PDB file of C-alpha atoms and ligand atoms in Angstrom:
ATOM      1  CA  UNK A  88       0.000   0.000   0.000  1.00  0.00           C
ATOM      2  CA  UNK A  89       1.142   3.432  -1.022  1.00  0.00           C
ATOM      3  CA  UNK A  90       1.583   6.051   1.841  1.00  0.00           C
ATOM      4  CA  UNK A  91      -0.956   8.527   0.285  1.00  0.00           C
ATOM      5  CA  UNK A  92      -3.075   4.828   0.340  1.00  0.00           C
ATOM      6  CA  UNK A  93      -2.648   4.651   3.596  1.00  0.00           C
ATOM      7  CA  UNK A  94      -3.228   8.294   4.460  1.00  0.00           C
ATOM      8  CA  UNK A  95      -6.618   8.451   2.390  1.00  0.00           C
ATOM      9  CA  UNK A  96      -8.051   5.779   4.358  1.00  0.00           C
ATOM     10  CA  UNK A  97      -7.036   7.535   7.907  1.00  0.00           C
ATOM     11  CA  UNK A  98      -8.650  10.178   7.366  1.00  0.00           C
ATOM     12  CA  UNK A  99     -11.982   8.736   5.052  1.00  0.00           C
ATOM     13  CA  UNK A 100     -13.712   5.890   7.426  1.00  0.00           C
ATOM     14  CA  UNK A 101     -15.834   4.796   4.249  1.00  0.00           C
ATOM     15  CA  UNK A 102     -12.415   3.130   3.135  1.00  0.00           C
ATOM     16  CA  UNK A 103     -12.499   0.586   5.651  1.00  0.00           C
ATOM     17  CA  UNK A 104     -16.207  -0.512   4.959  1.00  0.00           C
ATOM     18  CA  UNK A 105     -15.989  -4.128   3.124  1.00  0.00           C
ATOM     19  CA  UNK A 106     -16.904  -4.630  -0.286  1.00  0.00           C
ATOM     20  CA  UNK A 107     -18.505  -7.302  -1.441  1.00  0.00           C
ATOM     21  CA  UNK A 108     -19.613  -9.418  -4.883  1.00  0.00           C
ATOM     22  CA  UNK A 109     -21.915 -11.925  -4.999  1.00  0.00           C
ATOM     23  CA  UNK A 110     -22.228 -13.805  -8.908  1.00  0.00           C
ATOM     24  CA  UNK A 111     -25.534 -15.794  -9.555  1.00  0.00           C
ATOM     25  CA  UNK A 112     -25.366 -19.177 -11.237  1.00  0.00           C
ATOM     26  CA  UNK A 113     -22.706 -19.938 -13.606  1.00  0.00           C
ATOM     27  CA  UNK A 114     -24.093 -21.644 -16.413  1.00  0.00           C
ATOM     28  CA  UNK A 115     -21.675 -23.453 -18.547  1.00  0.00           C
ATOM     29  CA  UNK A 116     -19.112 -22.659 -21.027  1.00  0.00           C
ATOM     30  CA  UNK A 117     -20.814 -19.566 -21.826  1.00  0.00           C
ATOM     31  CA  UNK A 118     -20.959 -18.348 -17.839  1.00  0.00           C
ATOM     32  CA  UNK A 119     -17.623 -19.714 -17.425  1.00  0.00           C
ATOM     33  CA  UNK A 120     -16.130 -17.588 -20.233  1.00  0.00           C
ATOM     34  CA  UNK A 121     -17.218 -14.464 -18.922  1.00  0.00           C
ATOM     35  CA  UNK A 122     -16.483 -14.712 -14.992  1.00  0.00           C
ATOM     36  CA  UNK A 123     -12.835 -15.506 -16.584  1.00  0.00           C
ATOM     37  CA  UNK A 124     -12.944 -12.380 -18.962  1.00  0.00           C
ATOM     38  CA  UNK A 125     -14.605  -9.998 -16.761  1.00  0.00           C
ATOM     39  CA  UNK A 126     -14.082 -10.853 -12.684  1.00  0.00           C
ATOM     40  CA  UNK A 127     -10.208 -10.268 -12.178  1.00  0.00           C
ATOM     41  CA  UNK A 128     -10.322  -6.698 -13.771  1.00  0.00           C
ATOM     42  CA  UNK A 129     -13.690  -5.592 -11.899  1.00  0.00           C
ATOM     43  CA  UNK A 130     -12.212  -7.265  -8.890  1.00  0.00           C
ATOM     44  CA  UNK A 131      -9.464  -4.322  -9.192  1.00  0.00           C
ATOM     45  CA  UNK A 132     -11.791  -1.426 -10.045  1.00  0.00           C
ATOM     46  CA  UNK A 133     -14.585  -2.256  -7.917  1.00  0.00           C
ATOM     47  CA  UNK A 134     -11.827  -2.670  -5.274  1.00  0.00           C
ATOM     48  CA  UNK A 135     -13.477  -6.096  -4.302  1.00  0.00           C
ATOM     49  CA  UNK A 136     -12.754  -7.624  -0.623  1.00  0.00           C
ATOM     50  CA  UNK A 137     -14.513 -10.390  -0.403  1.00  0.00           C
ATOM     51  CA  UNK A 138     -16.604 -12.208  -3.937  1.00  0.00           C
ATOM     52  CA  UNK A 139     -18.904 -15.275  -3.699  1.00  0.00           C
ATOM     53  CA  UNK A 140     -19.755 -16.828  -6.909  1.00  0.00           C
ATOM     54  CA  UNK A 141     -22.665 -19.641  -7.161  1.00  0.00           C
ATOM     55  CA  UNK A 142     -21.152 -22.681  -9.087  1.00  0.00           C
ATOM     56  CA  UNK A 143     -23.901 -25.065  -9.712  1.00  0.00           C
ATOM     57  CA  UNK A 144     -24.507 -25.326 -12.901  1.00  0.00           C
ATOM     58  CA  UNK A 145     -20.642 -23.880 -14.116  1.00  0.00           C
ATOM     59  CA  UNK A 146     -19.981 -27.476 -15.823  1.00  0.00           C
ATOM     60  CA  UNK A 147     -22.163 -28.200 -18.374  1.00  0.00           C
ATOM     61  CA  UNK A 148     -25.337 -26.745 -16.485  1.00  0.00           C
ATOM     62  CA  UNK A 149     -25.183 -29.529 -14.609  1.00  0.00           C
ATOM     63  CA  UNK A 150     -22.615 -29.744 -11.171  1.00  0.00           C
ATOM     64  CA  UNK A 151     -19.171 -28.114 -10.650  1.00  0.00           C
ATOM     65  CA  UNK A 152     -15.964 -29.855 -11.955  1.00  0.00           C
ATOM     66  CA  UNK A 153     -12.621 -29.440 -10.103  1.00  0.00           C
ATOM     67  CA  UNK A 154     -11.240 -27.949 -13.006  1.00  0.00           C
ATOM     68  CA  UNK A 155     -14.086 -25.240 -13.635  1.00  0.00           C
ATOM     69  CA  UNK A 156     -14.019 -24.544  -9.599  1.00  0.00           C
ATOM     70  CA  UNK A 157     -10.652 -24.019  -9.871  1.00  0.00           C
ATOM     71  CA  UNK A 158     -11.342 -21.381 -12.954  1.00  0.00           C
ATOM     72  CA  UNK A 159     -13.640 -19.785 -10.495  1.00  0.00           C
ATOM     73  CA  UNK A 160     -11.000 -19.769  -8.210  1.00  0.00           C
ATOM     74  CA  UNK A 161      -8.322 -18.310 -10.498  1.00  0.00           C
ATOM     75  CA  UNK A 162     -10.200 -15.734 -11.721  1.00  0.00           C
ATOM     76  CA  UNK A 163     -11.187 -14.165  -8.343  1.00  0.00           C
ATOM     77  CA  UNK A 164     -13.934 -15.860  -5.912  1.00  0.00           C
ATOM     78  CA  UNK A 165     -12.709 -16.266  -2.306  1.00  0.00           C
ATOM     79  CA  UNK A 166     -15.954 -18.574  -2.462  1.00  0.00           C
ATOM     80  CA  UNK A 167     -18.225 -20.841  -4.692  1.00  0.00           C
ATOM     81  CA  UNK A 168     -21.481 -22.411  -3.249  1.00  0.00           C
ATOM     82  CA  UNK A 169     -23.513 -24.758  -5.018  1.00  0.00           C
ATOM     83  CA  UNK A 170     -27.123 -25.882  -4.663  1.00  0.00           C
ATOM     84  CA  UNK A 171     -29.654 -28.510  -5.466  1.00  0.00           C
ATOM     85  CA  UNK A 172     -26.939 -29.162  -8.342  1.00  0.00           C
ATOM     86  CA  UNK A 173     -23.974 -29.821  -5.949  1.00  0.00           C
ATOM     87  CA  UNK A 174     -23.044 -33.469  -6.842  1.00  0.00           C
ATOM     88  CA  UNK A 175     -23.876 -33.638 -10.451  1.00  0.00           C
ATOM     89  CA  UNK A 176     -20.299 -33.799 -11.261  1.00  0.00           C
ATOM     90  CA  UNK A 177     -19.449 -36.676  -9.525  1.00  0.00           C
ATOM     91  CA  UNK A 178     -15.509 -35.444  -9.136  1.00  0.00           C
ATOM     92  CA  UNK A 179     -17.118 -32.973  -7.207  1.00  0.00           C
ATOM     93  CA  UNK A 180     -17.614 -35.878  -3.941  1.00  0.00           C
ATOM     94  CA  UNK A 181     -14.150 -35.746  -3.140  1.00  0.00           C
ATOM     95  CA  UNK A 182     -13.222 -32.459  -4.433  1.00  0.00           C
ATOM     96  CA  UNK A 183     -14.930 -30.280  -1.989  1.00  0.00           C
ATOM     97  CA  UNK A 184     -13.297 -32.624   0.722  1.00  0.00           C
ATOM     98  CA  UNK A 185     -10.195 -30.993  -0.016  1.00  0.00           C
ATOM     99  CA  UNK A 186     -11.746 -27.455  -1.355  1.00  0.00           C
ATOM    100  CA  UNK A 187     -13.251 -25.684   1.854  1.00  0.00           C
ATOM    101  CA  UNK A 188     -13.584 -22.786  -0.371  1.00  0.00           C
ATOM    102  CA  UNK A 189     -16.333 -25.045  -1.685  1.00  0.00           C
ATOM    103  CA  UNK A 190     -19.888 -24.842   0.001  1.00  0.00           C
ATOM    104  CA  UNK A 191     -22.740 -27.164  -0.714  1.00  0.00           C
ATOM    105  CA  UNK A 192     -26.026 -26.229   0.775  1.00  0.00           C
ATOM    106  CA  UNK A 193     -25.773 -26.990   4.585  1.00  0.00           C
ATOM    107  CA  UNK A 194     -28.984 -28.593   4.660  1.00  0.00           C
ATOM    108  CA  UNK A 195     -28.553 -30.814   1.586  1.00  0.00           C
ATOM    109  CA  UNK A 196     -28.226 -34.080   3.187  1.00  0.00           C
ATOM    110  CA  UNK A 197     -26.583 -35.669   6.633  1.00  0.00           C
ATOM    111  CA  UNK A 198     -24.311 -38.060   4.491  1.00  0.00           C
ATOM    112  CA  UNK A 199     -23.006 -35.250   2.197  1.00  0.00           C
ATOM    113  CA  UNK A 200     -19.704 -34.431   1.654  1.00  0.00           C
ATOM    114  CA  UNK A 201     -18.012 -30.436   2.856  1.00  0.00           C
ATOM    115  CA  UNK A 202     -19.210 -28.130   4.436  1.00  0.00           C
ATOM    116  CA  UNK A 203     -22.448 -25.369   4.247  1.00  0.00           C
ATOM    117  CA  UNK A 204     -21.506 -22.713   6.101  1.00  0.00           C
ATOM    118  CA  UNK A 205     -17.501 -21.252   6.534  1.00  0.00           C
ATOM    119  CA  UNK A 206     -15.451 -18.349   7.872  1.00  0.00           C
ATOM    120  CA  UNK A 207     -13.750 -17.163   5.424  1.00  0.00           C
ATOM    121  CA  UNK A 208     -10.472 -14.625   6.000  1.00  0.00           C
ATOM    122  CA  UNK A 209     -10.783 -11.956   3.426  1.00  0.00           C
ATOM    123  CA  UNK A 210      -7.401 -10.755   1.879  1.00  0.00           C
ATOM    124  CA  UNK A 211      -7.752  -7.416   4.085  1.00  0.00           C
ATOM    125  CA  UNK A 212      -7.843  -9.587   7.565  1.00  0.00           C
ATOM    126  CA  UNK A 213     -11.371  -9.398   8.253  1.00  0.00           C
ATOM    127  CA  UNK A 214     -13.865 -12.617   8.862  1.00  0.00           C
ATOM    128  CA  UNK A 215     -16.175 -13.459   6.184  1.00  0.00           C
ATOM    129  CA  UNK A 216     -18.928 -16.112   7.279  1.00  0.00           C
ATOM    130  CA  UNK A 217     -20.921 -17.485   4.039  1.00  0.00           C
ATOM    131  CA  UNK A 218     -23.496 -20.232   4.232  1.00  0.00           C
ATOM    132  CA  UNK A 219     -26.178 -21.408   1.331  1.00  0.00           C
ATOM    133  CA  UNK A 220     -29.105 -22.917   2.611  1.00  0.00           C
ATOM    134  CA  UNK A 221     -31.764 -24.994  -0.131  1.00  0.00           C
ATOM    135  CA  UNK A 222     -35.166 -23.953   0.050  1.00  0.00           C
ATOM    136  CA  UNK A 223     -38.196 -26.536   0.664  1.00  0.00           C
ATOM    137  CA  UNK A 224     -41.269 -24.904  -1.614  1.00  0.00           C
ATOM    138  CA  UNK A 225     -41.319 -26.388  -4.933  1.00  0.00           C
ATOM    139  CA  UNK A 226     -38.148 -27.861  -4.984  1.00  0.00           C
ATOM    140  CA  UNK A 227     -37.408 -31.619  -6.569  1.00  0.00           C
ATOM    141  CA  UNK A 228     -36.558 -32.864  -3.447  1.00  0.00           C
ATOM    142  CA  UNK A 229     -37.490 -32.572  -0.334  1.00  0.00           C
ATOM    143  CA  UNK A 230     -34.558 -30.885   2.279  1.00  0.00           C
ATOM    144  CA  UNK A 231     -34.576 -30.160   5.528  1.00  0.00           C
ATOM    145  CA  UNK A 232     -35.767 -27.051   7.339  1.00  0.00           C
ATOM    146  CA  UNK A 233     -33.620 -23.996   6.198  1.00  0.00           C
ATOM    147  CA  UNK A 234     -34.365 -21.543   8.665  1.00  0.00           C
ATOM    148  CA  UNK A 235     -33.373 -23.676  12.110  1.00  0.00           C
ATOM    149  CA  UNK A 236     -30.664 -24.407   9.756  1.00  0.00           C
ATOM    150  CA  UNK A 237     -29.505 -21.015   9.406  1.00  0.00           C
ATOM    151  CA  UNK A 238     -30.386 -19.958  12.646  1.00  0.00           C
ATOM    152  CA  UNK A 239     -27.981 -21.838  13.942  1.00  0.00           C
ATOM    153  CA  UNK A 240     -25.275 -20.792  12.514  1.00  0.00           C
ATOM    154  CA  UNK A 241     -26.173 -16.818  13.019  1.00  0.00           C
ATOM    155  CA  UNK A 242     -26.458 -18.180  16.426  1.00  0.00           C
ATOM    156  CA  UNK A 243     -23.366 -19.478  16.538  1.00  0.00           C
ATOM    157  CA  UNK A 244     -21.569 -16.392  14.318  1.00  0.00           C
ATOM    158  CA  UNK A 245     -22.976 -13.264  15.891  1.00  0.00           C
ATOM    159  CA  UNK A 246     -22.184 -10.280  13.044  1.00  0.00           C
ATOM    160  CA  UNK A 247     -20.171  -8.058  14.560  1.00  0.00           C
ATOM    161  CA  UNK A 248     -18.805 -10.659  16.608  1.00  0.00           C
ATOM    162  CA  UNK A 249     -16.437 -13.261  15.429  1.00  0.00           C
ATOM    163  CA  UNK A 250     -17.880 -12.223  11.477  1.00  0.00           C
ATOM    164  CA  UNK A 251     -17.428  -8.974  10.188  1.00  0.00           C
ATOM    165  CA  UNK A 252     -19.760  -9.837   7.379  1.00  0.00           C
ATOM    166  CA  UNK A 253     -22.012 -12.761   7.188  1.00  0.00           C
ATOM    167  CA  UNK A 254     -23.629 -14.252   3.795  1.00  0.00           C
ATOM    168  CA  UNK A 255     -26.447 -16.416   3.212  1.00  0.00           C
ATOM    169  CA  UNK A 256     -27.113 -17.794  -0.190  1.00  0.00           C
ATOM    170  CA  UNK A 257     -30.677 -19.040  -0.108  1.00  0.00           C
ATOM    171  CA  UNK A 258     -31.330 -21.774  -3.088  1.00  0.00           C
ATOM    172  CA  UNK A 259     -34.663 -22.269  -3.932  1.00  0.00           C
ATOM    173  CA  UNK A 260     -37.716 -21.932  -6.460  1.00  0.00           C
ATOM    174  CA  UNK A 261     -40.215 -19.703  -4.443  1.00  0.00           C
ATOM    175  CA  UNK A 262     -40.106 -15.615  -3.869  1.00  0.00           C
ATOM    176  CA  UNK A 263     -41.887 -15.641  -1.238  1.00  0.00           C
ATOM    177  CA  UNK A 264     -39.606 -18.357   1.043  1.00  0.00           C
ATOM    178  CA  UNK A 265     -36.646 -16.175  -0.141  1.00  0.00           C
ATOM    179  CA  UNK A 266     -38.465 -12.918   1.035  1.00  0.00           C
ATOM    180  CA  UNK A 267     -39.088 -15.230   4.063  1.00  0.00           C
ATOM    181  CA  UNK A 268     -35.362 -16.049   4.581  1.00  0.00           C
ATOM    182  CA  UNK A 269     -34.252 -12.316   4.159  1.00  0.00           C
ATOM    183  CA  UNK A 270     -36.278 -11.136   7.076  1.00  0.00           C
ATOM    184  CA  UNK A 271     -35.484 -14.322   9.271  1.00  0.00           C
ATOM    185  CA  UNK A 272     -31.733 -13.001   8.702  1.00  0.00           C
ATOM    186  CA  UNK A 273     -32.739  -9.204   8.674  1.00  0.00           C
ATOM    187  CA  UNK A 274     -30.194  -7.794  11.414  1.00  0.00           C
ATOM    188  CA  UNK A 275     -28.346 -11.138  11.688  1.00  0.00           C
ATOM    189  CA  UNK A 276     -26.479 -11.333   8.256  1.00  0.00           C
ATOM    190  CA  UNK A 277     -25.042  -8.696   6.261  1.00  0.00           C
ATOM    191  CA  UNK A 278     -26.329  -9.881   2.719  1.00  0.00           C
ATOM    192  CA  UNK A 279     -29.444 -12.850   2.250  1.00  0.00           C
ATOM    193  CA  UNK A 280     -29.288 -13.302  -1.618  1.00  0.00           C
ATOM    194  CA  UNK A 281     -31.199 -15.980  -3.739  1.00  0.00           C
ATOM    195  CA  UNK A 282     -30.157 -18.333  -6.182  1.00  0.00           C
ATOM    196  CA  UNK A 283     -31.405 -21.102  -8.436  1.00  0.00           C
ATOM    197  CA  UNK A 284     -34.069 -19.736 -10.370  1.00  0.00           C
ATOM    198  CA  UNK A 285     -31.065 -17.765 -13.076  1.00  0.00           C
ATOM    199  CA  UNK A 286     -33.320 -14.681 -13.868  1.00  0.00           C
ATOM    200  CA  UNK A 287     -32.352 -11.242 -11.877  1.00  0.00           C
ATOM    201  CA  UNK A 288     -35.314  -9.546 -10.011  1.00  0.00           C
ATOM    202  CA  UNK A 289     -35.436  -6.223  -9.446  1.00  0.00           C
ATOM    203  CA  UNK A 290     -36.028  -5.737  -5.207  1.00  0.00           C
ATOM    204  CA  UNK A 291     -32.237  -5.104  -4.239  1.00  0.00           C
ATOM    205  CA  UNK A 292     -32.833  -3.354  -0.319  1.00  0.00           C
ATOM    206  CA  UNK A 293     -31.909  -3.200   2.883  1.00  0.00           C
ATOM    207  CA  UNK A 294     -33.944  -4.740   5.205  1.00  0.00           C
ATOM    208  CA  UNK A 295     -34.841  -2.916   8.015  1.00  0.00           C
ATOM    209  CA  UNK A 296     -32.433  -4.625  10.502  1.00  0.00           C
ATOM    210  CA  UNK A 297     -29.933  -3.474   7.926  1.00  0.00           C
ATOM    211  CA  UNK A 298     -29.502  -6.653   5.571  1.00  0.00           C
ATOM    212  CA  UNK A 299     -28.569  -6.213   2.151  1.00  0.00           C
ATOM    213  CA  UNK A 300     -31.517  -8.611   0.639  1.00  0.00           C
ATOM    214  CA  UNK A 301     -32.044  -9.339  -3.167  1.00  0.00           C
ATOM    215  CA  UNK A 302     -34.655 -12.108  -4.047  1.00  0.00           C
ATOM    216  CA  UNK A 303     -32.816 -13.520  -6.922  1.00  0.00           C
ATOM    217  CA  UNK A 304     -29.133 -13.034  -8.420  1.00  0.00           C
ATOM    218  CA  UNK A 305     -29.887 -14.519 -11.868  1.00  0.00           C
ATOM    219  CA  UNK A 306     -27.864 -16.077 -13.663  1.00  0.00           C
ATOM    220  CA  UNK A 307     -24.014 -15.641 -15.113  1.00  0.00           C
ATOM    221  CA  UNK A 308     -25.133 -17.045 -18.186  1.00  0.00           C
ATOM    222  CA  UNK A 309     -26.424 -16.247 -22.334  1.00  0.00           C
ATOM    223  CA  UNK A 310     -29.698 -14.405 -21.752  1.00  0.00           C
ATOM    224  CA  UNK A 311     -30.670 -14.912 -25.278  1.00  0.00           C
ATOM    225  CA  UNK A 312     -31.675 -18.755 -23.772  1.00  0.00           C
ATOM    226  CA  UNK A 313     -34.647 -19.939 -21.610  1.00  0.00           C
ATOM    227  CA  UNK A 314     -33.197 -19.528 -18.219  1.00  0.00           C
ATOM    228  CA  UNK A 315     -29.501 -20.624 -19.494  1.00  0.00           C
ATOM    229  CA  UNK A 316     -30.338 -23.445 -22.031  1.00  0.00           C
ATOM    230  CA  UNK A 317     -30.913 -23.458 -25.662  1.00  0.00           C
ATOM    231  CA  UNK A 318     -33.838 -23.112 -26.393  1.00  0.00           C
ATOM    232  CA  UNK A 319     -35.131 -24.971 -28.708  1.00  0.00           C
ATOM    233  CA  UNK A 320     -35.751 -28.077 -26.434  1.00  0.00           C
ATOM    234  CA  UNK A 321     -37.105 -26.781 -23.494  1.00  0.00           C
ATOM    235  CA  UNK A 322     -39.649 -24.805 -25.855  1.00  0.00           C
ATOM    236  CA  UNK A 323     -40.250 -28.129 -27.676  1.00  0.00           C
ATOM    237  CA  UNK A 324     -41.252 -29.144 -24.372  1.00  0.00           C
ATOM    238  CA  UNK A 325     -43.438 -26.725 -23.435  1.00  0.00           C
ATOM    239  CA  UNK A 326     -45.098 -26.946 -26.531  1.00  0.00           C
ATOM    240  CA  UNK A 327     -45.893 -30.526 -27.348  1.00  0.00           C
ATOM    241  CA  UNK A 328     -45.043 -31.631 -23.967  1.00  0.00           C
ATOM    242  CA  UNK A 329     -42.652 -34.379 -25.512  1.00  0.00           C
ATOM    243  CA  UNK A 330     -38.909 -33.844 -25.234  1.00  0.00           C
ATOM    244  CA  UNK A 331     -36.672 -35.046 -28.251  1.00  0.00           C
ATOM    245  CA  UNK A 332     -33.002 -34.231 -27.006  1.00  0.00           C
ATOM    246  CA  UNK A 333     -31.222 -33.327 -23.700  1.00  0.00           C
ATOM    247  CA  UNK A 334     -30.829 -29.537 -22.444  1.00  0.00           C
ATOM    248  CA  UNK A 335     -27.221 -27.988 -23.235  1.00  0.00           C
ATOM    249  CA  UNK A 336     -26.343 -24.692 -22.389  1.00  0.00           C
ATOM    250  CA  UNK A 337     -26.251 -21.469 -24.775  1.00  0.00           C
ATOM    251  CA  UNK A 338     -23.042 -20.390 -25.620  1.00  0.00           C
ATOM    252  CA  UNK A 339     -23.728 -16.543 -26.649  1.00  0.00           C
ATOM    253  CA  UNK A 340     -22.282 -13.850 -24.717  1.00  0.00           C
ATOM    254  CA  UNK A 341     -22.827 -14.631 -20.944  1.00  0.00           C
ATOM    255  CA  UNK A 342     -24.148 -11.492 -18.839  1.00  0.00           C
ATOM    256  CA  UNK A 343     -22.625 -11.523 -15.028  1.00  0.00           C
ATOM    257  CA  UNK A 344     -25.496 -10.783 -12.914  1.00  0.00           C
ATOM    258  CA  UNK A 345     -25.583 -10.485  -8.911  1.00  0.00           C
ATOM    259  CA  UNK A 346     -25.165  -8.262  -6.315  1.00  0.00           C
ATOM    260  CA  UNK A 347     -22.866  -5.298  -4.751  1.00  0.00           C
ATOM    261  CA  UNK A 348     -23.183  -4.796  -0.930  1.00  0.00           C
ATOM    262  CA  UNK A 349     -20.756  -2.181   1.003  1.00  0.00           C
ATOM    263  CA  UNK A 350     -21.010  -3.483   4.615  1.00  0.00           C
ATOM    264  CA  UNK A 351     -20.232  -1.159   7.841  1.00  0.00           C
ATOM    265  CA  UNK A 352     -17.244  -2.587   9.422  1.00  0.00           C
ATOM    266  CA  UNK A 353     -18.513  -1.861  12.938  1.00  0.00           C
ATOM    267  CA  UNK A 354     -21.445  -3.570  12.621  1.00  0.00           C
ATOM    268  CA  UNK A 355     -21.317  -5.854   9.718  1.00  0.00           C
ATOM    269  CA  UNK A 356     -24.887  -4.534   8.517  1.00  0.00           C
ATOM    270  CA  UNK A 357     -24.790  -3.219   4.721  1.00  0.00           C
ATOM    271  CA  UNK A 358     -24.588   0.691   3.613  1.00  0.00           C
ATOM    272  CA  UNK A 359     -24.932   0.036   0.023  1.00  0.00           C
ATOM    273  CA  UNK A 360     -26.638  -2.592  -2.178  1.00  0.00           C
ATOM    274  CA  UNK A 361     -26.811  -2.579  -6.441  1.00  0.00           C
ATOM    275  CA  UNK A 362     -27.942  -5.055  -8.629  1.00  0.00           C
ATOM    276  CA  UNK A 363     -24.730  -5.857 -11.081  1.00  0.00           C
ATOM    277  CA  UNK A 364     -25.248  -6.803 -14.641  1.00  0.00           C
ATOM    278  CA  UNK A 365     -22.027  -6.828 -16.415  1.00  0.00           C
ATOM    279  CA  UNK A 366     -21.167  -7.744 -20.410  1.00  0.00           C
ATOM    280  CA  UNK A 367     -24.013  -9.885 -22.581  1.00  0.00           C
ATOM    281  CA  UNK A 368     -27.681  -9.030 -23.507  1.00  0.00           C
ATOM    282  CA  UNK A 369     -28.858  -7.564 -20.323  1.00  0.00           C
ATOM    283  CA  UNK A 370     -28.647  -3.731 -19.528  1.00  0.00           C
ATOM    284  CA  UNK A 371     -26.026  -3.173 -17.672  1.00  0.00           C
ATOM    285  CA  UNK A 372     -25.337  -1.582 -14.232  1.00  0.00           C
ATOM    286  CA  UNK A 373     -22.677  -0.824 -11.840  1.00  0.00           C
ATOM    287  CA  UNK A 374     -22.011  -0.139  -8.298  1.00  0.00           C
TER     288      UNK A 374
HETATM  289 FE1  FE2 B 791     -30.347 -24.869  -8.350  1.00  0.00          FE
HETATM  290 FE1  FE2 B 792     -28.778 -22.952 -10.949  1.00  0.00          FE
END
């Protein structure tokens, strides 16, 4: 750090609030492509702390392989969480065994391999908790509760405490249990951001309690698909209700889509949220 660095940042508190990235879904080559292209130089000019990136559908649209988490890796996450999605890439049993920067959803399954919630040490010192939790309303399977889940691990991680900013990844199908999950956190965890469902909404906040909340994340992933896939099968589907081939992912120009939170050091509560759309179809915007 330069002295007139270190000098700004005496005398301008906002400096030492933590900035933080959250990616939606990667989905395939496409979503790949683009975290690669884009992350490492918005990781400098954003002046990034701390970025989580969802991985579940980076291989294929299907799983996470060790070779596309380490990608993710490379090209700037300090995290990847998965979802309903986790083990689709069967490498990905023993992988995460020896990636802890690798969370599957914590209430996925007794048996399951890693770990679903982590404290993280950003590159600046300070404690990053993340955890992903899978949501029970209209998913394919059904999970265990989320929210005792979650609780206890907010419980156990008191923001402000031994985290200086907490992050909950909430994977699942309904609005309305994510909207649930945000206010269960509100005042607990510094960001509650959903996942799965790879299209953006538009209700970035802060909760009253002062949690950064954003229904879903999207997708990083070609737009110009039906929610990542080409889309001539899942249309053929929808349309004759027969299916004729398997779903593969589009391969146009991937949009990175997710979420910006600034986070009060002394409290760990967010100052700033923005919706991020970067590169692709989708409009773009910036924190
Ligand atoms: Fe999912
Ligand atoms: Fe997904």
């Amino acid at each position: 750090m330069l002295c007139s660095d270190l000098f700004f940042e005496l005398i301008n508190p906002r400096a030492f609030d933590m900035r933080l990235l959250f990616l939606g879904d990667v989905m395939g080559r496409a979503g790949r492509s683009a975290i690669s292209e884009h992350l490492p130089k918005l990781r400098q000019e954003w002046r990034l702390d701390f970025v989580v990136i969802n991985g579940e559908n980076a291989t294929n649209g299907a799983g996470l392989s060790g070779d596309h988490a380490k990608l993710l890796f490379d090209a700037g996450a300090d995290c990847v969480t998965l979802g309903d999605h986790a083990f689709d890439q069967k490498e990905m049993l023993g992988f995460i065994e020896r990636e802890p920067r690798i969370l599957r959803p914590l209430n996925f399954a007794k048996t399951a391999p890693g770990q679903g919630a982590r404290l993280f040490t950003a590159q600046n010192g300070r404690k990053v908790l993340v955890t992903q939790v899978l949501g029970q309303v209209f998913m394919k399977r059904a999970f265990g509760d989320p929210f005792s889940a979650v609780d206890l691990v907010l419980r156990n991680h008191p923001l402000g405490g031994q985290a200086d900013a907490i992050v909950v990844d909430m994977h699942c199908e309904a609005t309305s249990e994510k909207m649930g999950m945000g206010h269960f956190c509100d005042g607990r965890a510094s960001v509650v951001v959903g996942t799965h469902t790879h299209v953006p909404t538009g209700d970035a906040q802060i909760l009253p309690g002062g949690t950064a909340y954003l229904t879903d994340a999207g997708m990083c992933g070609d737009y110009n698909s039906v929610i990542g896939m080409e889309k001539a099968e899942p249309l053929r589907r929808f349309v004759t209700g027969m299916s004729k081939g398997r779903f593969t992912p589009a391969m146009g120009e991937a949009t990175l889509s997710g979420l910006f939170v600034e986070t009060d050091d002394q409290t760990g509560r967010a100052k700033t949220v923005r919706m991020i759309r970067h590169g692709g179809r989708l409009q773009a915007a910036i924190p």
